mmCIF file of C-alpha atoms in Angstrom:
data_model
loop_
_atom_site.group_PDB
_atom_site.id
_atom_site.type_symbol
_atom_site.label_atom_id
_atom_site.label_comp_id
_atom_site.label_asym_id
_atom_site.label_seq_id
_atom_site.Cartn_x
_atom_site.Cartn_y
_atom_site.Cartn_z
ATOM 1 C CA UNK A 88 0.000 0.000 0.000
ATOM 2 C CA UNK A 89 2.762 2.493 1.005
ATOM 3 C CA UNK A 90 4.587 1.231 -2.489
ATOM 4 C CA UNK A 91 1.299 2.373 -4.337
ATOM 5 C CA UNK A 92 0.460 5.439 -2.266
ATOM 6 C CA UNK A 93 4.087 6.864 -3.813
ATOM 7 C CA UNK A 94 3.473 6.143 -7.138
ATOM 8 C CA UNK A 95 0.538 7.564 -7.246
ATOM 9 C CA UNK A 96 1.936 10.555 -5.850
ATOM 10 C CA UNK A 97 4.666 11.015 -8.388
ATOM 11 C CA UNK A 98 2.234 10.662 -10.885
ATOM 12 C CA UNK A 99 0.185 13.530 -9.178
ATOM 13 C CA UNK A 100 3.620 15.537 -9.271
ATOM 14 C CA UNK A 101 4.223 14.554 -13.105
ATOM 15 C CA UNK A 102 0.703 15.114 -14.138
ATOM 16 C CA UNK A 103 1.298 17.911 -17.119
ATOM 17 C CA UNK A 104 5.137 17.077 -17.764
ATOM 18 C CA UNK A 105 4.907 15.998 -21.140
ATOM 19 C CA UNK A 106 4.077 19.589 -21.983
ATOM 20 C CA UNK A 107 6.938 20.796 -19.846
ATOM 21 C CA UNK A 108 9.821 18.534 -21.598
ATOM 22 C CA UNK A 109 7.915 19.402 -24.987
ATOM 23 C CA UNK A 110 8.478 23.187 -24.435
ATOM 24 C CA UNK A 111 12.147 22.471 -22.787
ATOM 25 C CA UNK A 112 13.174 20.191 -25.393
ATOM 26 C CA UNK A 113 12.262 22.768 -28.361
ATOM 27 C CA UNK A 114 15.796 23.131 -30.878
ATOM 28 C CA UNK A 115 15.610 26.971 -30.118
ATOM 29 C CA UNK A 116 18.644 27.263 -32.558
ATOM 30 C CA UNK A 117 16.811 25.868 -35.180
ATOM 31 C CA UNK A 118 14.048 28.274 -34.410
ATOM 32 C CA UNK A 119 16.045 30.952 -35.094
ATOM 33 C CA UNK A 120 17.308 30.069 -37.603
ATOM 34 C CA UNK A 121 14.343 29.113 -39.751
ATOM 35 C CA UNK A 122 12.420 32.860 -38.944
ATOM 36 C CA UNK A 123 16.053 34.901 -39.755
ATOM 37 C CA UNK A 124 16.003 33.242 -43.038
ATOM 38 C CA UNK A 125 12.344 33.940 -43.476
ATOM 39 C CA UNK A 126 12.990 37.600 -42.378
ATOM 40 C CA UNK A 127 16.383 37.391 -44.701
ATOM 41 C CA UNK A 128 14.293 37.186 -47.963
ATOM 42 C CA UNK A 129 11.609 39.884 -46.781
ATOM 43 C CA UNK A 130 14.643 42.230 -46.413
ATOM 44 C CA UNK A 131 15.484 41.153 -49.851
ATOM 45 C CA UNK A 132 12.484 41.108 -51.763
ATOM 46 C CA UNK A 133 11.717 45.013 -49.898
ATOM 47 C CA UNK A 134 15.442 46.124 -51.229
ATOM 48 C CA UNK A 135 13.943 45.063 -55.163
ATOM 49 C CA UNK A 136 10.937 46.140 -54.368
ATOM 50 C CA UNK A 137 9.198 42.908 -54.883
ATOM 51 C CA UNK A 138 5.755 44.277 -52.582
ATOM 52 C CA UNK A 139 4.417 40.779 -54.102
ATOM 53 C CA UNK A 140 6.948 38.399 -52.407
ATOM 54 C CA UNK A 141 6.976 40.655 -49.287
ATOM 55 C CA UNK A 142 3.355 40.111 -48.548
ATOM 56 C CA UNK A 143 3.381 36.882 -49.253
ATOM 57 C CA UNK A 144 6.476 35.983 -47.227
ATOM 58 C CA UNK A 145 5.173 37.896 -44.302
ATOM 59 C CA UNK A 146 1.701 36.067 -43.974
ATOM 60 C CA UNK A 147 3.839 32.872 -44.244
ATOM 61 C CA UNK A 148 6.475 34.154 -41.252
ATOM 62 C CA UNK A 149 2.650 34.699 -39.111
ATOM 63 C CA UNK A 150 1.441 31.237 -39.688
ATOM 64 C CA UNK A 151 4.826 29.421 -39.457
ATOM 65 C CA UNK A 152 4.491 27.427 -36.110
ATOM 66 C CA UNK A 153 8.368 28.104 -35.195
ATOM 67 C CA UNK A 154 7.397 31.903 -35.489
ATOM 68 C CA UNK A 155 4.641 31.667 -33.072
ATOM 69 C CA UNK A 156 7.027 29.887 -30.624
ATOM 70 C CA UNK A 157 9.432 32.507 -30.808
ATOM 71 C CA UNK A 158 7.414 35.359 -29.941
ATOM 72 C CA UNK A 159 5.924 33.713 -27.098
ATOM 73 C CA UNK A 160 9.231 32.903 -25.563
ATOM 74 C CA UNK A 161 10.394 36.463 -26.511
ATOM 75 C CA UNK A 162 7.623 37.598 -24.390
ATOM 76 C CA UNK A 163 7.495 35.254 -21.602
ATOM 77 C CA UNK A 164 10.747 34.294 -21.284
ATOM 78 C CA UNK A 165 13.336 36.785 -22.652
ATOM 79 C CA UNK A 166 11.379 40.521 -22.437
ATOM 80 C CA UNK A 167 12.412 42.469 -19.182
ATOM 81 C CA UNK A 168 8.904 42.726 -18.584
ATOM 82 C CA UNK A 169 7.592 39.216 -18.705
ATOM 83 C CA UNK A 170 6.133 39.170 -15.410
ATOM 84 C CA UNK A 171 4.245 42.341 -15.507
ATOM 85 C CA UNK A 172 0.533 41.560 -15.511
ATOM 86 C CA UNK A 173 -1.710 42.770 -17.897
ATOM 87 C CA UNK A 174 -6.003 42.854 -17.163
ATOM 88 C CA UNK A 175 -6.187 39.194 -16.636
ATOM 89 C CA UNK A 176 -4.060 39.311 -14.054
ATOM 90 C CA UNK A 177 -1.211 37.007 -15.460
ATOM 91 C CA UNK A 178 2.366 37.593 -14.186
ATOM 92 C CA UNK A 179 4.104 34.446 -15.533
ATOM 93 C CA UNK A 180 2.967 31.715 -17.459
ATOM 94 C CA UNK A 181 4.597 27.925 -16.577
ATOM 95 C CA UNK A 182 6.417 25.467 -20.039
ATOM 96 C CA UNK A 183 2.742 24.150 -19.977
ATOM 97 C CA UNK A 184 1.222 27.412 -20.550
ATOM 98 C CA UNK A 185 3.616 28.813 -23.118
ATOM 99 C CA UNK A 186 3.267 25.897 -25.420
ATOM 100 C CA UNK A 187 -0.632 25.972 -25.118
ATOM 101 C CA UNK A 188 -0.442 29.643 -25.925
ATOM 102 C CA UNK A 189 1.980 29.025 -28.753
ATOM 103 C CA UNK A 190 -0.625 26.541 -29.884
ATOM 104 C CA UNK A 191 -3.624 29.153 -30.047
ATOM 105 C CA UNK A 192 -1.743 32.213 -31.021
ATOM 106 C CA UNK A 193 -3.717 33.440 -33.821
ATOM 107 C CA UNK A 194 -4.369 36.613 -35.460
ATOM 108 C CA UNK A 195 -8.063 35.942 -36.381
ATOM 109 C CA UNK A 196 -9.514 38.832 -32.997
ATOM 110 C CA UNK A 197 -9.488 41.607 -31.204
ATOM 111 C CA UNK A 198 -7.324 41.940 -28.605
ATOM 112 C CA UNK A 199 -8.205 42.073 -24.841
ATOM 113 C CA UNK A 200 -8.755 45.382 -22.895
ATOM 114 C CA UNK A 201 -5.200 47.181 -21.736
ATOM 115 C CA UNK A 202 -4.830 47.756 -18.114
ATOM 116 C CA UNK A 203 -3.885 51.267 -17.681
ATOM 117 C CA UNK A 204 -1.696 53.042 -15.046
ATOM 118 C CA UNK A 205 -0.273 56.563 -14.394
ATOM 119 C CA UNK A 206 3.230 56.593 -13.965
ATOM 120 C CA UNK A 207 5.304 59.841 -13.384
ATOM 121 C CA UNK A 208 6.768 61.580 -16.577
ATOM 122 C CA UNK A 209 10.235 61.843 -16.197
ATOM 123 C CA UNK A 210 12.148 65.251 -14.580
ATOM 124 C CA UNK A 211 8.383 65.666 -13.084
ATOM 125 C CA UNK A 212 7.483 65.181 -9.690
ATOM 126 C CA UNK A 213 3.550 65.881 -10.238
ATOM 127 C CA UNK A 214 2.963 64.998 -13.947
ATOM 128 C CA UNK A 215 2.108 61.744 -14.926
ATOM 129 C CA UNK A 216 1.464 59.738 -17.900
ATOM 130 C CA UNK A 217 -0.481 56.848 -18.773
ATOM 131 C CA UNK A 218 0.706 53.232 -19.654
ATOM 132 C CA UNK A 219 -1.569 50.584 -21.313
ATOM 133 C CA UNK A 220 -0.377 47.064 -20.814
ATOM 134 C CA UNK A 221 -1.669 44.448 -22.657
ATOM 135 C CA UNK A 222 -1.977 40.835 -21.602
ATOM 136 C CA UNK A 223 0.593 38.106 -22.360
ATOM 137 C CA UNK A 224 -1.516 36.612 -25.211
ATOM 138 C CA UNK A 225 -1.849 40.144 -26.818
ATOM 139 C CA UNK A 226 1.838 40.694 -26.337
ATOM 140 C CA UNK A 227 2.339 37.375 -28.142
ATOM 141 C CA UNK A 228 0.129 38.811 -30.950
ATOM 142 C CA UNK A 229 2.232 42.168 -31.208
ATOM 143 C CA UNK A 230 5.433 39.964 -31.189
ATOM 144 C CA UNK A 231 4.178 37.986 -34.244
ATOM 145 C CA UNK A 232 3.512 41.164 -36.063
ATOM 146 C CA UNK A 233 6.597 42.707 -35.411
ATOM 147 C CA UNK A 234 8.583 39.527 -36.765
ATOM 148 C CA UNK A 235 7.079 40.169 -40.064
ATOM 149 C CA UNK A 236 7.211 44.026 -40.229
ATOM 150 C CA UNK A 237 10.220 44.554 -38.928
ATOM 151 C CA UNK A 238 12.573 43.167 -41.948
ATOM 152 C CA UNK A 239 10.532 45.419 -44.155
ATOM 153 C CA UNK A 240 11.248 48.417 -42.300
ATOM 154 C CA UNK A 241 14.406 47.836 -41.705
ATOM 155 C CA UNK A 242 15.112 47.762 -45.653
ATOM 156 C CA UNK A 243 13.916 51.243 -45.511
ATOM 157 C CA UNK A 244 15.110 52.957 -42.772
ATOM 158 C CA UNK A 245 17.668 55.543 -43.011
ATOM 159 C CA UNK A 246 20.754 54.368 -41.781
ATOM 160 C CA UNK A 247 21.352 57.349 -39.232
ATOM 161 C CA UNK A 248 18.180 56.164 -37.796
ATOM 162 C CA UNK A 249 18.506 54.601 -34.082
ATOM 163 C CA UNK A 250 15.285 54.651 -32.268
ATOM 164 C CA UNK A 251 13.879 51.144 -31.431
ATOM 165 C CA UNK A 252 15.433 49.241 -34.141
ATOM 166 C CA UNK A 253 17.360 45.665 -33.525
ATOM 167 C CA UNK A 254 20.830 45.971 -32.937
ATOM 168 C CA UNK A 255 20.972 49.582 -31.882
ATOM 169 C CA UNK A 256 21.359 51.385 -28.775
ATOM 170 C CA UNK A 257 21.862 55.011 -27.602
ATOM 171 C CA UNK A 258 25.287 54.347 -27.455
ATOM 172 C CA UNK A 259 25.218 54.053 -31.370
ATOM 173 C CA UNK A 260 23.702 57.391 -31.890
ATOM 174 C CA UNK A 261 26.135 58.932 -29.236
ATOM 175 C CA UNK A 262 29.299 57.345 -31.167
ATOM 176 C CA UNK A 263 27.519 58.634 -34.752
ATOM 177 C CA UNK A 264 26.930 62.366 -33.353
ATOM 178 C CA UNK A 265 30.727 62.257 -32.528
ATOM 179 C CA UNK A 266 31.996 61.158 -35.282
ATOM 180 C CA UNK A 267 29.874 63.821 -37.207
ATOM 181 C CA UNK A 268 30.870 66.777 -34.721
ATOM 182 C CA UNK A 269 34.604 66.031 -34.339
ATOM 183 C CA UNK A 270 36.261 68.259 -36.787
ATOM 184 C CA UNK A 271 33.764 71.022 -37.516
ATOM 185 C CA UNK A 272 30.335 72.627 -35.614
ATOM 186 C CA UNK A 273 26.979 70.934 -36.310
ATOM 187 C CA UNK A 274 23.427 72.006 -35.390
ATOM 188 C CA UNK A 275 21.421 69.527 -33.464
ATOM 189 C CA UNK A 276 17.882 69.455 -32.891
ATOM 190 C CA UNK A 277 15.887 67.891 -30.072
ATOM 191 C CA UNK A 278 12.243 67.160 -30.523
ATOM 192 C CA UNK A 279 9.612 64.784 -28.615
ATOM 193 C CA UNK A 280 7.513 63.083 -30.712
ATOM 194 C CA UNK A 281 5.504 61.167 -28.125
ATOM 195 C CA UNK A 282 2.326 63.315 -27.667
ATOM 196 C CA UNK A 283 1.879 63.116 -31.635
ATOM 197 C CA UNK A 284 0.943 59.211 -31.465
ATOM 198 C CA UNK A 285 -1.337 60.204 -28.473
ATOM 199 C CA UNK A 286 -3.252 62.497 -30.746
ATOM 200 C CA UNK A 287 -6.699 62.052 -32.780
ATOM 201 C CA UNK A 288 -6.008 61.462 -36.217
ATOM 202 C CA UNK A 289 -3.560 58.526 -35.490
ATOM 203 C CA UNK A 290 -5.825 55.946 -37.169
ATOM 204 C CA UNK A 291 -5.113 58.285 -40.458
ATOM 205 C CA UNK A 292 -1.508 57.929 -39.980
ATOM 206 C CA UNK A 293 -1.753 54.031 -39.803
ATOM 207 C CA UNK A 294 -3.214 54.007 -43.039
ATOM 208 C CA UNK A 295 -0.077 55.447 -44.726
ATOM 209 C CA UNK A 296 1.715 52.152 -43.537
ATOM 210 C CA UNK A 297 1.777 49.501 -46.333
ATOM 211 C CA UNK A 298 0.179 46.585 -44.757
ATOM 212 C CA UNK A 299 -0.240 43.378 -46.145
ATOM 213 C CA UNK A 300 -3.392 42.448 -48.189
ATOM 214 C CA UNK A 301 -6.603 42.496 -45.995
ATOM 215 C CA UNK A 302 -4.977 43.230 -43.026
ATOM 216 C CA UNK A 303 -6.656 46.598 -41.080
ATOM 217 C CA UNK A 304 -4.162 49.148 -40.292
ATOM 218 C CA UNK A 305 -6.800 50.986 -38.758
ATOM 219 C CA UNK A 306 -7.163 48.332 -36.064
ATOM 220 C CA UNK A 307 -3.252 49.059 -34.625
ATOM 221 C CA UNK A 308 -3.303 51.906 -31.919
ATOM 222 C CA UNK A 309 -1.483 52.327 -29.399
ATOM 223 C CA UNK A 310 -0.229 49.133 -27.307
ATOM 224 C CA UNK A 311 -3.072 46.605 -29.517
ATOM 225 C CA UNK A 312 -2.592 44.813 -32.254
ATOM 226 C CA UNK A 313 -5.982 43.690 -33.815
ATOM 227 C CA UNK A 314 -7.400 42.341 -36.832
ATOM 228 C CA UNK A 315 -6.733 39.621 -39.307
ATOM 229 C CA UNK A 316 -3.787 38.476 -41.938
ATOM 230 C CA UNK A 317 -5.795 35.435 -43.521
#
């Protein structure tokens, strides 16, 4: 009886493993690997201007299963903020949870309501701004989209251009303004574009970005990422 009482404890304790080794034994090299060289030949096909190839490359990069893995473990796993919680209440999710996620990550919905706090602006003591944070499954979503965008983009960003891009830091633009300003005088100008994604209108501006086929621009604001890329 005591034999049987163990085992049937342990398999209590190992009830849900499968999914954990599944999600631990994932070939994250090979993950990599197969979205860079998806996101490889969207950089290409943007640089010859190829809009054709681009679209269809990025729907395939949003359906491709390693894709959907990789943003989920970008998000849960790697992000600084993984464990902040969004309006479901979700700090973490367990191996379990990541691969069911992984599983149902689709972009066929809306996304879930943000949950918004005031935070202080910076070099203010009184002012304060707000922050939307979406839920892990949204930030999944946003992820997914950004894989796919981001190559495209990148192909057409200026190259003096440092703001949020992969691969470069503040430290960049510091080393490029002083290698610009060493030998003679330069003007610089400081501006702060935040309040002008804050403002009406914004939906307007979405529409100038070239999205793929049937996909609603208007239905990206702010911190959400909604709509559909059938």
């Amino acid at each position: 009886m005591k034999g049987k009482g163990v085992s049937q404890r342990q398999r209590a304790k190992t009830q849900g493993s499968p999914l954990k080794v599944a999600w631990q034994g994932i070939p994250w090299k090979k993950v990599h690997r197969h979205v860079f060289r998806l996101q490889k030949r969207i950089y290409r096909a943007t640089q010859h201007g190829d809009v054709r190839t681009v679209h269809k490359l990025q729907k395939l990069l949003v359906k491709s299963w390693y894709a959907r893995l990789l943003a989920v473990r970008r998000i849960t796993q790697d992000n600084r903020g993984k464990s902040t919680a969004g309006i479901d209440g979700a700090k973490s999710l367990t191996p379990p949870q990541r691969w069911r996620l992984a599983n149902e990550l689709r972009l066929d919905g809306k996304a879930s309501a943000l949950r918004r706090i005031w935070i202080p602006k910076r070099g203010s003591v009184t002012d304060k701004r707000p922050l939307g944070i979406p839920t892990q499954a949204d930030r999944a979503r946003q992820t997914l989209v950004r894989q796919a965008l981001e190559p495209e983009w990148e192909a057409k960003l200026s190259s003096h251009t440092y703001g949020f891009r992969p691969g470069r830091s503040c430290h960049d633009a510091i080393g490029a303004i002083f290698t610009t300003i060493r030998y003679r005088p330069q003007f610089a100008l400081k501006i702060d574009i935040a309040k002008c994604f804050g403002a009406p209108g914004q939906a307007r501006r979405f529409q100038r970005v070239p999205f793929p086929p049937r996909q609603e621009a208007s239905h990206l604001t702010g911190n959400r990422v909604l709509g559909s890329w059938r």
